[in-house]
Amino acid sequence: MKTLSADVVVVGGGSTGAGVVRDVAMRGYSAILVDRADLGQGTTGRYHGLLHSGGRYVVSDPHSATECAEENAIVTRIQSHAVERTGGYFVATHVDDPAWGDDWAQGATDTKVPFEEVSTAEVLKAEPRVNPKISRAFKVEDGSVDGWQLVWSAANSAKLYGAQILTYHRVTKINRDGDRVSQVVCTDEKTGEEVRINTNFVLNCAAAWGGQIAHMAGCPDVQVVPGAGIMIAMNHRLTNSVINRLTYPADGDILVPVHTVCIIGTTDQKADDPDKLQIAWDEVQQMMDCGELLVPGFRNARAIHAWAGARPLVKDSRVGSGDTRHMSRGMSIIDHSERDGLKGLLTIAGGKLTTYRLMAENVVNAMCAQLGESRPCTTANEQVPGSEDKKNYVITHRLEEREHDRTSDQILCECELMSKGMFTRALADQPKGSFDDLRRQLRLGMGPCQGGFCSMRATGVALQSEHIDIERATGLVRLFLKNRWIGIWPILYGDQVRQTALDNWIFQGTLDVEHLPGPTHEEVV
Ligand SMILES: Cc1cc2nc3c(=O)[nH]c(=O)nc-3n(C[C@H](O)[C@H](O)[C@H](O)COP(=O)(O)OP(=O)(O)OC[C@H]3O[C@@H](n4cnc5c(N)ncnc54)[C@H](O)[C@@H]3O)c2cc1C
């Protein structure tokens, strides 16, 4: 058993937890963040990739619209390397009422979401694949954001201020001393060791799992209802801007270009368990139809991966209006000292990845208020590591890097231009990491071939590392391919069947991957 101590323990390493640990550390508290898995492996790693301009909410949720517009500008500045300033359009397709654009424009004006009405000809010139039957269009400041880059850079910023980040540490219990939180008990998922963290304050950022964490502290019935949505990545960028339908928020109404692919989404279905989200065939077909409406011929592109995420929707009948502070319709903070008589525990859930920094500011303000301390938030004023040069991500970044190292560094993943040097450096930083941990940082296997070629090369390179023997290397690649498969089988039709058959032929036919030696304890996530 290991014992640690910190002023504050942050539970959950999604965007909210990463923002919170950074904020807490920057205000001078000692802090430890724990997550049961890698950072960004919950909803933050299973979302749509959109840095909202606010346009989506100008009519349905004006408060959120303004928050998104303000935070979009801040995140674009402080985490420039994670954000691509793609810009976006709201377009009325032939099935949408162009007159609704008047309500939308009024809403955007009222909520201070920057926009400009543009001609349909201008949209079609910029985005020739967009449906030529569009009748009205507005230009907005949507962007695309890499959730893993965002989370890791916030965590790295927190580390510079002294915070510890403990991935693969599952919280199993929260102990109390009278009416105060006193200790968080975790299991190190890699070693099985118990880790006890003595603390005065726990900030519960476990989102869809937040009710379970509150329950561990003896605060029952915190209902965080998982609202599941699916998304599908297509094999290349069909548009370079975000394309939204000019309509009240609905299923499948946004297409987001993210790195080398574009993503259509999403749906909204109540799920029973955030760890068991389904991707139904009819939802896949629904997304394809929605894509077709925005970009005719959408179905001719190849769907390469599908995934689902769970929106953490707080629905707590035991909380009075005085206890839960609805910072906006989407962002809820539960003060357990008021709700359950337990000091030193706050639960935060809801909101959006776009507003993660503001969520952190709000919950840490609430913590300072409970502690009777005044320490101002400074997270909006400082660039995170990696964004010091204030340059936003552009799709050609890796190509430009290749220009400098093309004779000295071999390419492992052609789809994503990931080099051997990038892979070996990441492996040296995370010697115990899985290929999926590395994928989230490098985009290994996330392009059109979905690991068909790069996973074998990566395994060969990993074997050259002093930390990895043959058994571990083959175990890593088998686990990686199993995890990729989870997102491939729901979209197996058309050309993707051919690609999958080719990949399987390589994996099984030539290398017999299934029967390679490997550890038995690693489980599919
Ligand atoms: C389908 C969909 C699409 C979306 N698209 C967008 C979008 O385009 N733009 C946008 O701004 N927002 C979007 N969102 C919203 C956004 O993704 C979420 O608001 C955000 O990612 C939530 O982050 P979080 O940190 O609160 O939760 P999570 O990322 O889920 O983090 C919670 C963490 O808690 C950890 N945890 C759970 N149990 C334990 C335990 N026992 N011990 C330790 N750790 C534990 C989990 O591993 C997880 O990492 C979307 C959401 C969904 C569902």
Coordinates of C-alpha atoms and ligand atoms in Angstrom, one line a residue:
M1 CA 0.0 0.0 0.0
K2 CA 1.1 3.5 -0.8
T3 CA 0.0 6.7 1.0
L4 CA 0.0 10.1 -0.6
S5 CA -1.4 13.5 0.4
A6 CA -2.7 16.6 -1.4
D7 CA -4.9 19.6 -0.6
V8 CA -7.3 18.5 -3.4
V9 CA -8.0 15.3 -5.2
V10 CA -9.6 15.5 -8.7
V11 CA -11.4 12.4 -9.7
G12 CA -11.7 11.9 -13.5
G13 CA -9.2 12.8 -16.2
G14 CA -11.5 14.0 -19.0
S15 CA -11.6 17.6 -20.2
T16 CA -13.3 18.7 -17.0
G17 CA -10.9 17.0 -14.6
A18 CA -7.9 18.2 -16.6
G19 CA -9.2 21.8 -16.5
V20 CA -9.9 21.5 -12.8
V21 CA -6.5 20.2 -11.8
R22 CA -4.8 22.9 -13.8
D23 CA -7.0 25.6 -12.2
V24 CA -6.5 24.2 -8.7
A25 CA -2.7 23.9 -9.2
M26 CA -2.5 27.5 -10.6
R27 CA -4.3 28.8 -7.6
G28 CA -1.5 27.3 -5.4
Y29 CA -3.1 24.2 -4.0
S30 CA -1.3 20.9 -4.0
A31 CA -3.3 18.6 -6.3
I32 CA -3.5 15.0 -7.5
L33 CA -5.7 13.9 -10.4
V34 CA -6.7 10.2 -10.7
D35 CA -8.4 8.4 -13.5
R36 CA -9.3 4.7 -13.8
A37 CA -7.8 4.7 -17.3
D38 CA -5.8 7.0 -19.6
L39 CA -6.6 10.7 -19.8
G40 CA -9.4 11.4 -22.2
Q41 CA -10.7 7.9 -22.3
G42 CA -14.2 8.7 -21.2
T43 CA -16.6 11.0 -23.1
T44 CA -13.8 13.4 -23.9
G45 CA -12.2 10.7 -26.1
R46 CA -15.6 9.8 -27.7
Y47 CA -17.0 13.1 -28.8
H48 CA -17.5 15.0 -32.0
G49 CA -14.4 17.2 -32.2
L50 CA -16.2 20.5 -32.5
L51 CA -15.0 23.7 -30.8
H52 CA -18.5 25.3 -30.7
S53 CA -18.9 28.9 -32.0
G54 CA -22.1 28.9 -30.0
G55 CA -24.2 28.9 -33.1
R56 CA -25.8 25.6 -32.4
Y57 CA -27.4 26.9 -29.2
V58 CA -28.4 30.5 -30.1
V59 CA -32.1 29.6 -30.1
S60 CA -32.3 26.4 -27.9
D61 CA -30.0 27.4 -25.1
P62 CA -28.9 31.1 -25.3
H63 CA -26.8 31.0 -22.1
S64 CA -24.7 28.1 -23.4
A65 CA -24.4 29.9 -26.7
T66 CA -22.7 32.9 -25.1
E67 CA -20.5 30.7 -22.9
C68 CA -19.4 28.8 -26.0
A69 CA -18.6 31.9 -27.9
E70 CA -16.5 33.3 -25.1
E71 CA -14.7 30.1 -24.3
N72 CA -14.1 29.3 -28.0
A73 CA -11.9 32.5 -28.2
I74 CA -10.1 31.6 -25.0
V75 CA -9.4 28.0 -25.8
T76 CA -8.3 28.9 -29.3
R77 CA -5.7 31.3 -27.7
I78 CA -4.4 29.3 -24.7
Q79 CA -4.5 25.9 -26.5
S80 CA -3.7 27.0 -30.0
H81 CA -1.9 23.7 -30.9
A82 CA -5.0 21.7 -30.2
V83 CA -7.4 23.9 -32.2
E84 CA -7.8 24.1 -35.9
R85 CA -9.6 27.3 -36.9
T86 CA -11.7 25.7 -39.6
G87 CA -14.5 28.2 -39.5
G88 CA -18.0 26.9 -40.0
Y89 CA -21.3 27.5 -41.9
F90 CA -24.9 27.0 -40.9
V91 CA -26.8 26.1 -44.1
A92 CA -30.5 25.7 -44.8
T93 CA -30.8 22.5 -46.9
H94 CA -33.8 21.9 -49.2
V95 CA -35.7 20.3 -46.3
D96 CA -35.1 23.2 -43.9
D97 CA -37.2 26.4 -43.7
P98 CA -34.9 29.3 -44.7
A99 CA -37.1 31.7 -42.7
W100 CA -35.9 30.0 -39.5
G101 CA -32.7 31.8 -40.3
D102 CA -34.3 35.0 -39.1
D103 CA -34.8 33.5 -35.6
W104 CA -31.3 32.1 -35.7
A105 CA -29.8 35.5 -36.7
Q106 CA -31.8 37.2 -33.9
G107 CA -30.6 34.6 -31.4
A108 CA -27.0 35.0 -32.5
T109 CA -27.2 38.8 -32.1
D110 CA -28.8 38.5 -28.7
T111 CA -26.2 36.0 -27.5
K112 CA -23.2 37.8 -29.0
V113 CA -22.2 34.8 -31.1
P114 CA -20.2 36.3 -34.0
F115 CA -21.7 35.6 -37.4
E116 CA -22.2 36.9 -40.9
E117 CA -24.9 36.1 -43.4
V118 CA -23.2 35.0 -46.7
S119 CA -24.4 34.0 -50.1
T120 CA -24.9 30.4 -51.0
A121 CA -22.5 30.9 -53.9
E122 CA -19.8 31.9 -51.4
V123 CA -20.3 28.7 -49.4
L124 CA -20.3 26.5 -52.5
K125 CA -17.1 28.2 -53.7
A126 CA -15.4 27.5 -50.4
E127 CA -16.9 24.1 -49.9
P128 CA -17.8 22.6 -53.4
R129 CA -19.0 19.3 -52.0
V130 CA -21.8 21.0 -49.9
N131 CA -25.4 20.4 -51.2
P132 CA -26.0 22.8 -54.1
K133 CA -29.7 23.0 -53.1
I134 CA -28.9 25.1 -49.9
S135 CA -31.0 28.2 -49.8
R136 CA -29.5 30.3 -47.0
A137 CA -26.1 30.4 -45.1
F138 CA -24.4 32.0 -42.1
K139 CA -20.7 32.0 -41.4
V140 CA -19.5 31.3 -37.8
E141 CA -16.3 30.8 -35.9
D142 CA -16.6 27.0 -35.3
G143 CA -13.3 25.1 -35.0
S144 CA -12.2 21.6 -34.6
V145 CA -10.3 20.6 -31.4
D146 CA -8.3 17.5 -30.6
G147 CA -9.7 16.4 -27.2
W148 CA -6.5 14.4 -26.2
Q149 CA -4.2 17.3 -27.1
L150 CA -6.4 19.6 -25.1
V151 CA -6.5 17.3 -22.0
W152 CA -2.9 16.3 -22.0
S153 CA -1.7 19.9 -22.4
A154 CA -3.9 21.1 -19.5
A155 CA -2.5 18.2 -17.4
N156 CA 1.0 19.1 -18.4
S157 CA 0.4 22.7 -17.4
A158 CA -0.9 21.5 -14.0
K159 CA 2.2 19.4 -13.6
L160 CA 4.4 22.5 -14.1
Y161 CA 2.5 23.9 -11.1
G162 CA 3.3 20.8 -9.0
A163 CA 0.2 18.6 -9.6
Q164 CA 0.5 14.8 -9.9
I165 CA -1.4 13.0 -12.6
L166 CA -2.1 9.4 -11.8
T167 CA -3.6 7.5 -14.8
Y168 CA -4.9 4.0 -14.4
H169 CA -5.9 4.7 -10.8
R170 CA -9.4 3.6 -10.1
V171 CA -11.2 5.2 -7.1
T172 CA -12.8 2.5 -5.0
K173 CA -13.7 4.4 -1.8
I174 CA -13.9 7.9 -0.3
N175 CA -13.4 7.9 3.4
R176 CA -14.8 10.6 5.7
D177 CA -13.8 11.9 9.1
G178 CA -17.1 13.0 10.7
D179 CA -18.8 15.5 8.3
R180 CA -15.6 16.0 6.2
V181 CA -14.0 14.1 3.4
S182 CA -10.6 12.8 4.6
Q183 CA -9.2 10.2 2.1
V184 CA -9.5 8.8 -1.4
V185 CA -8.7 5.1 -1.9
C186 CA -7.6 4.0 -5.3
T187 CA -6.4 0.8 -7.0
D188 CA -3.4 1.1 -9.3
E189 CA -4.8 -0.8 -12.3
K190 CA -1.4 -1.6 -13.7
T191 CA 0.1 -3.2 -10.5
G192 CA -3.0 -3.9 -8.3
E193 CA -1.5 -1.9 -5.4
E194 CA -3.8 0.1 -3.2
V195 CA -3.1 3.8 -3.1
R196 CA -4.5 6.0 -0.3
I197 CA -4.6 9.8 -0.7
N198 CA -5.2 11.9 2.4
T199 CA -7.0 15.1 1.4
N200 CA -9.3 17.9 2.5
F201 CA -11.2 18.3 -0.7
V202 CA -12.4 16.0 -3.5
L203 CA -13.6 17.5 -6.8
N204 CA -15.7 14.8 -8.5
C205 CA -15.3 15.2 -12.3
A206 CA -16.2 11.7 -13.2
A207 CA -19.1 12.9 -15.3
A208 CA -21.3 9.9 -16.4
W209 CA -19.7 8.0 -13.5
G210 CA -20.1 10.9 -11.1
G211 CA -23.0 9.3 -9.3
Q212 CA -20.9 6.2 -8.5
I213 CA -18.1 8.4 -7.0
A214 CA -20.6 10.4 -4.9
H215 CA -22.1 7.1 -3.7
M216 CA -18.6 6.0 -2.6
A217 CA -18.5 9.0 -0.3
G218 CA -21.9 8.1 1.2
C219 CA -23.9 10.6 -0.9
P220 CA -26.5 8.4 -2.6
D221 CA -28.9 8.9 -5.5
V222 CA -26.9 11.4 -7.5
Q223 CA -28.4 10.7 -10.9
V224 CA -26.2 11.3 -13.8
V225 CA -28.1 10.0 -16.8
P226 CA -25.9 8.9 -19.7
G227 CA -27.2 10.5 -22.9
A228 CA -25.5 8.4 -25.6
G229 CA -24.6 9.7 -29.1
I230 CA -22.9 8.0 -32.0
M231 CA -20.4 9.5 -34.5
I232 CA -18.9 8.1 -37.7
A233 CA -15.5 9.1 -39.2
M234 CA -15.3 9.1 -43.0
N235 CA -12.1 8.3 -44.8
H236 CA -11.1 11.8 -45.7
R237 CA -12.1 15.5 -45.2
L238 CA -15.2 16.0 -47.4
T239 CA -15.2 19.6 -46.2
N240 CA -12.6 21.8 -44.6
S241 CA -15.1 23.9 -42.6
V242 CA -17.6 22.7 -40.1
I243 CA -21.0 22.3 -41.8
N244 CA -24.1 22.7 -39.6
R245 CA -27.7 22.4 -40.6
L246 CA -29.6 25.7 -40.1
T247 CA -32.3 24.1 -38.0
Y248 CA -33.2 23.5 -34.3
P249 CA -30.6 21.1 -32.9
A250 CA -31.3 17.6 -34.2
D251 CA -29.7 14.3 -34.9
G252 CA -26.8 14.1 -37.5
D253 CA -26.8 17.8 -38.2
I254 CA -23.1 18.6 -38.0
L255 CA -20.1 17.5 -40.1
V256 CA -16.7 18.3 -38.5
P257 CA -13.3 18.0 -40.3
V258 CA -10.9 16.6 -37.7
H259 CA -7.3 16.0 -38.8
T260 CA -7.3 13.8 -41.9
V261 CA -11.0 12.7 -41.6
C262 CA -14.4 14.2 -41.1
I263 CA -17.0 13.2 -38.6
I264 CA -20.8 13.1 -38.9
G265 CA -22.9 13.0 -35.8
T266 CA -24.6 12.7 -33.6
T267 CA -27.6 11.0 -31.9
D268 CA -29.1 11.3 -28.3
Q269 CA -30.5 8.2 -26.6
K270 CA -30.7 7.5 -22.9
A271 CA -28.3 4.7 -22.0
D272 CA -28.5 2.4 -18.9
D273 CA -24.7 2.1 -18.4
P274 CA -22.0 4.5 -19.7
D275 CA -19.6 1.5 -20.0
K276 CA -22.0 -0.4 -22.3
L277 CA -23.0 1.9 -25.2
Q278 CA -24.4 0.3 -28.3
I279 CA -24.1 1.4 -31.9
A280 CA -27.3 0.4 -33.6
W281 CA -27.3 -0.3 -37.4
D282 CA -30.3 2.0 -37.9
E283 CA -28.4 4.8 -36.2
V284 CA -25.5 4.2 -38.5
Q285 CA -27.9 4.4 -41.5
Q286 CA -29.5 7.5 -40.1
M287 CA -26.0 9.2 -39.8
M288 CA -25.3 8.3 -43.5
D289 CA -28.6 9.8 -44.6
C290 CA -27.8 13.0 -42.6
G291 CA -24.4 13.2 -44.2
E292 CA -26.0 12.8 -47.6
L293 CA -28.2 15.8 -46.9
L294 CA -25.2 18.0 -46.2
V295 CA -22.9 16.5 -48.8
P296 CA -24.5 14.7 -51.7
G297 CA -22.5 11.5 -52.4
F298 CA -21.6 11.1 -48.8
R299 CA -22.3 7.4 -48.9
N300 CA -19.7 7.0 -51.6
A301 CA -17.0 7.9 -49.2
R302 CA -15.8 5.1 -46.9
A303 CA -17.0 5.1 -43.3
I304 CA -13.9 4.0 -41.3
H305 CA -14.8 4.1 -37.6
A306 CA -17.8 4.5 -35.4
W307 CA -17.9 5.2 -31.7
A308 CA -20.3 6.3 -29.0
G309 CA -20.0 8.7 -26.0
A310 CA -22.2 9.5 -23.0
R311 CA -23.3 13.0 -22.2
P312 CA -23.4 13.3 -18.4
L313 CA -26.9 14.7 -17.7
V314 CA -27.6 15.6 -14.1
K315 CA -31.1 14.8 -13.0
D316 CA -31.2 14.9 -9.2
S317 CA -34.7 15.0 -7.6
R318 CA -33.2 15.3 -4.1
V319 CA -31.4 18.6 -4.9
G320 CA -33.3 21.8 -4.2
S321 CA -32.8 24.8 -6.4
G322 CA -30.6 26.4 -3.7
D323 CA -28.2 23.4 -3.6
T324 CA -27.5 22.9 -7.3
R325 CA -26.1 25.9 -9.0
H326 CA -27.0 25.7 -12.6
M327 CA -24.2 27.8 -14.1
S328 CA -26.0 27.2 -17.4
R329 CA -28.6 24.7 -18.6
G330 CA -25.8 22.3 -19.3
M331 CA -23.4 22.7 -16.4
S332 CA -24.3 21.6 -12.9
I333 CA -22.4 21.7 -9.6
I334 CA -23.6 19.8 -6.7
D335 CA -22.5 21.0 -3.3
H336 CA -22.6 17.9 -1.0
S337 CA -22.2 19.9 2.1
E338 CA -25.7 21.4 1.4
R339 CA -27.2 18.3 -0.2
D340 CA -25.8 15.5 2.1
G341 CA -24.1 17.3 5.0
L342 CA -20.6 16.3 3.8
K343 CA -18.0 19.0 3.6
G344 CA -15.1 18.8 1.1
L345 CA -16.9 17.2 -1.9
L346 CA -18.3 18.9 -5.0
T347 CA -19.6 17.1 -8.1
I348 CA -19.5 18.8 -11.4
A349 CA -21.1 17.4 -14.6
G350 CA -22.7 18.5 -17.9
G351 CA -21.4 21.3 -20.0
K352 CA -19.4 20.8 -23.1
L353 CA -15.7 20.2 -23.9
T354 CA -15.7 23.8 -25.4
T355 CA -16.6 25.2 -22.0
Y356 CA -14.3 22.9 -20.0
R357 CA -12.1 25.8 -18.7
L358 CA -15.1 27.8 -17.5
M359 CA -16.6 24.7 -15.8
A360 CA -13.3 24.3 -13.9
E361 CA -13.3 28.0 -13.0
N362 CA -16.8 27.7 -11.6
V363 CA -16.2 24.6 -9.5
V364 CA -12.9 25.8 -8.1
N365 CA -14.5 29.1 -7.2
A366 CA -17.2 27.0 -5.3
M367 CA -14.4 25.1 -3.5
C368 CA -12.6 28.4 -2.5
A369 CA -16.0 29.8 -1.3
Q370 CA -16.5 26.6 0.9
L371 CA -13.0 26.9 2.3
G372 CA -13.5 30.7 2.9
E373 CA -10.5 31.5 0.7
S374 CA -10.1 34.1 -2.1
R375 CA -7.7 32.9 -4.8
P376 CA -8.5 34.2 -8.3
C377 CA -8.6 32.0 -11.4
T378 CA -5.8 32.7 -13.9
T379 CA -6.3 29.9 -16.4
A380 CA -7.5 32.1 -19.2
N381 CA -4.3 34.2 -19.1
E382 CA -1.6 31.7 -19.8
Q383 CA -0.8 29.4 -22.7
V384 CA -0.4 25.7 -21.9
P385 CA 2.8 23.8 -22.8
G386 CA 3.0 23.3 -26.6
S387 CA 1.0 26.4 -27.4
E388 CA 3.6 29.0 -26.3
D389 CA 4.1 30.1 -30.0
K390 CA 0.3 30.8 -30.2
K391 CA 0.1 29.1 -33.6
N392 CA -3.1 27.2 -34.3
Y393 CA -3.0 23.6 -35.6
V394 CA -3.2 23.3 -39.4
I395 CA -3.7 20.1 -41.3
T396 CA -0.4 20.5 -43.1
H397 CA 1.7 20.6 -39.8
R398 CA 3.1 17.1 -40.1
L399 CA 3.7 17.4 -43.8
E400 CA 5.8 20.5 -43.1
E401 CA 7.7 18.6 -40.4
R402 CA 8.4 15.9 -42.9
E403 CA 10.1 18.4 -45.2
H404 CA 12.8 18.7 -42.6
D405 CA 13.3 15.1 -41.6
R406 CA 12.3 13.1 -44.6
T407 CA 15.7 11.5 -45.1
S408 CA 16.4 10.8 -41.4
D409 CA 13.1 9.6 -40.0
Q410 CA 11.0 6.7 -41.3
I411 CA 7.2 6.9 -41.7
L412 CA 5.3 4.3 -39.7
C413 CA 1.8 5.5 -40.4
E414 CA 1.2 6.9 -43.9
C415 CA -2.4 8.0 -43.2
E416 CA -1.4 10.2 -40.3
L417 CA 2.2 10.9 -41.2
M418 CA 3.4 9.5 -37.9
S419 CA 7.1 8.9 -37.9
K420 CA 9.3 6.3 -36.2
G421 CA 10.9 9.1 -34.2
M422 CA 7.5 10.3 -32.9
F423 CA 6.5 6.8 -31.9
T424 CA 9.8 5.9 -30.1
R425 CA 9.8 9.2 -28.2
A426 CA 6.2 8.6 -27.0
L427 CA 7.0 5.1 -26.0
A428 CA 10.0 6.2 -24.0
D429 CA 7.8 8.7 -22.2
Q430 CA 5.2 6.0 -21.5
P431 CA 7.0 2.7 -21.3
K432 CA 4.1 1.0 -19.7
G433 CA 1.6 2.5 -22.1
S434 CA -0.6 0.5 -24.5
F435 CA -0.7 1.2 -28.2
D436 CA -4.1 2.8 -27.6
D437 CA -2.4 5.2 -25.1
L438 CA 0.0 6.1 -27.8
R439 CA -2.7 6.3 -30.5
R440 CA -4.5 9.0 -28.5
Q441 CA -1.4 11.1 -28.6
L442 CA 0.0 10.3 -32.0
R443 CA -3.1 9.2 -34.0
L444 CA -1.5 5.9 -34.7
G445 CA -4.0 3.8 -36.7
M446 CA -6.7 6.5 -36.8
G447 CA -6.6 7.2 -40.6
P448 CA -8.2 5.4 -43.5
C449 CA -6.4 2.0 -43.0
Q450 CA -7.3 1.9 -39.3
G451 CA -4.0 0.3 -38.3
G452 CA -3.9 -2.2 -41.2
F453 CA -0.2 -1.3 -42.0
C454 CA 1.1 0.9 -39.2
S455 CA 0.2 -1.4 -36.3
M456 CA 2.6 -4.1 -37.6
R457 CA 5.4 -1.6 -38.2
A458 CA 4.8 -0.1 -34.7
T459 CA 5.1 -3.5 -33.2
G460 CA 8.4 -4.1 -34.9
V461 CA 9.7 -0.7 -33.6
A462 CA 8.4 -1.3 -30.1
L463 CA 10.4 -4.6 -30.0
Q464 CA 13.6 -2.6 -30.4
S465 CA 12.8 -0.8 -27.1
E466 CA 14.5 -2.1 -24.0
H467 CA 11.2 -2.1 -22.1
I468 CA 9.3 -4.5 -24.4
D469 CA 9.9 -8.2 -25.0
I470 CA 8.3 -10.3 -27.7
E471 CA 5.4 -11.4 -25.5
R472 CA 4.4 -7.9 -24.5
A473 CA 4.8 -6.6 -28.1
T474 CA 2.5 -9.2 -29.6
G475 CA 0.0 -8.7 -26.7
L476 CA 0.1 -5.0 -27.4
V477 CA -0.8 -5.3 -31.0
R478 CA -3.5 -7.9 -30.4
L479 CA -5.2 -5.6 -27.9
F480 CA -4.8 -2.7 -30.2
L481 CA -6.5 -4.5 -33.1
K482 CA -9.3 -5.8 -30.9
N483 CA -10.0 -2.2 -29.7
R484 CA -10.0 -0.9 -33.3
W485 CA -12.4 -3.7 -34.3
I486 CA -15.0 -2.4 -31.8
G487 CA -15.4 0.7 -33.9
I488 CA -15.2 -1.0 -37.3
W489 CA -17.8 -3.8 -37.2
P490 CA -20.8 -1.4 -36.8
I491 CA -19.9 0.2 -40.2
L492 CA -19.0 -2.9 -42.2
Y493 CA -20.5 -2.3 -45.6
G494 CA -19.3 -1.4 -49.1
D495 CA -15.6 -0.5 -49.5
Q496 CA -15.0 -0.8 -45.8
V497 CA -15.6 -4.6 -46.0
R498 CA -12.9 -4.8 -48.7
Q499 CA -10.5 -2.8 -46.6
T500 CA -11.3 -4.9 -43.5
A501 CA -10.8 -8.1 -45.5
L502 CA -7.4 -6.9 -46.6
D503 CA -6.4 -5.9 -43.1
N504 CA -7.6 -9.3 -41.7
W505 CA -5.7 -11.1 -44.4
I506 CA -2.5 -9.3 -43.3
F507 CA -3.1 -9.8 -39.6
Q508 CA -4.3 -13.4 -39.7
G509 CA -3.2 -14.8 -43.0
T510 CA 0.4 -13.8 -43.0
L511 CA 1.1 -13.2 -39.3
D512 CA -1.5 -15.4 -37.5
V513 CA -1.9 -12.5 -35.0
E514 CA -4.6 -14.3 -33.1
H515 CA -2.3 -17.1 -32.0
L516 CA 0.8 -15.0 -31.2
P517 CA 1.9 -15.3 -27.6
G518 CA 0.7 -12.5 -25.3
P519 CA -0.4 -11.7 -21.7
T520 CA -3.9 -12.8 -20.9
H521 CA -4.7 -10.2 -18.3
E522 CA -5.1 -7.2 -20.7
E523 CA -8.7 -6.5 -21.4
V524 CA -10.4 -4.8 -24.3
V525 CA -11.6 -1.3 -23.3
Ligands
LIG1 C1 -21.9 12.2 -28.6 C2 -21.3 13.4 -28.0 C3 -20.7 14.4 -28.8 C4 -20.2 15.5 -28.2 N1 -19.6 16.5 -29.0 C5 -19.1 17.6 -28.5 C6 -18.5 18.6 -29.3 O1 -18.4 18.4 -30.6 N2 -18.0 19.7 -28.7 C7 -18.1 19.9 -27.4 O2 -17.6 20.9 -26.9 N3 -18.6 18.9 -26.6 C8 -19.1 17.8 -27.1 N4 -19.7 16.9 -26.3 C9 -19.6 17.1 -24.8 C10 -18.2 16.7 -24.3 O3 -17.7 15.6 -24.9 C11 -18.3 16.5 -22.8 O4 -19.0 17.5 -22.2 C12 -17.0 16.3 -22.2 O5 -16.1 15.5 -22.9 C13 -17.1 15.8 -20.8 O6 -15.9 15.7 -20.2 P1 -15.8 15.2 -18.7 O7 -14.3 15.4 -18.3 O8 -16.8 15.9 -17.9 O9 -16.2 13.7 -18.8 P2 -15.3 12.4 -19.2 O10 -14.4 12.7 -20.3 O11 -16.3 11.3 -19.4 O12 -14.4 12.1 -17.9 C14 -14.8 11.4 -16.8 C15 -13.6 10.5 -16.4 O13 -13.9 9.9 -15.1 C16 -13.2 8.7 -15.1 N5 -13.7 7.8 -14.1 C17 -14.9 7.2 -14.1 N6 -15.0 6.4 -13.0 C18 -13.8 6.5 -12.3 C19 -13.3 5.9 -11.1 N7 -14.0 5.1 -10.4 N8 -12.0 6.3 -10.7 C20 -11.3 7.2 -11.4 N9 -11.7 7.8 -12.6 C21 -13.0 7.4 -13.0 C22 -13.4 8.2 -16.5 O14 -12.4 7.2 -16.9 C23 -13.3 9.4 -17.4 O15 -12.0 9.6 -17.9 C24 -20.2 15.7 -26.8 C25 -20.7 14.7 -26.0 C26 -21.2 13.5 -26.6 C27 -21.7 12.4 -25.7

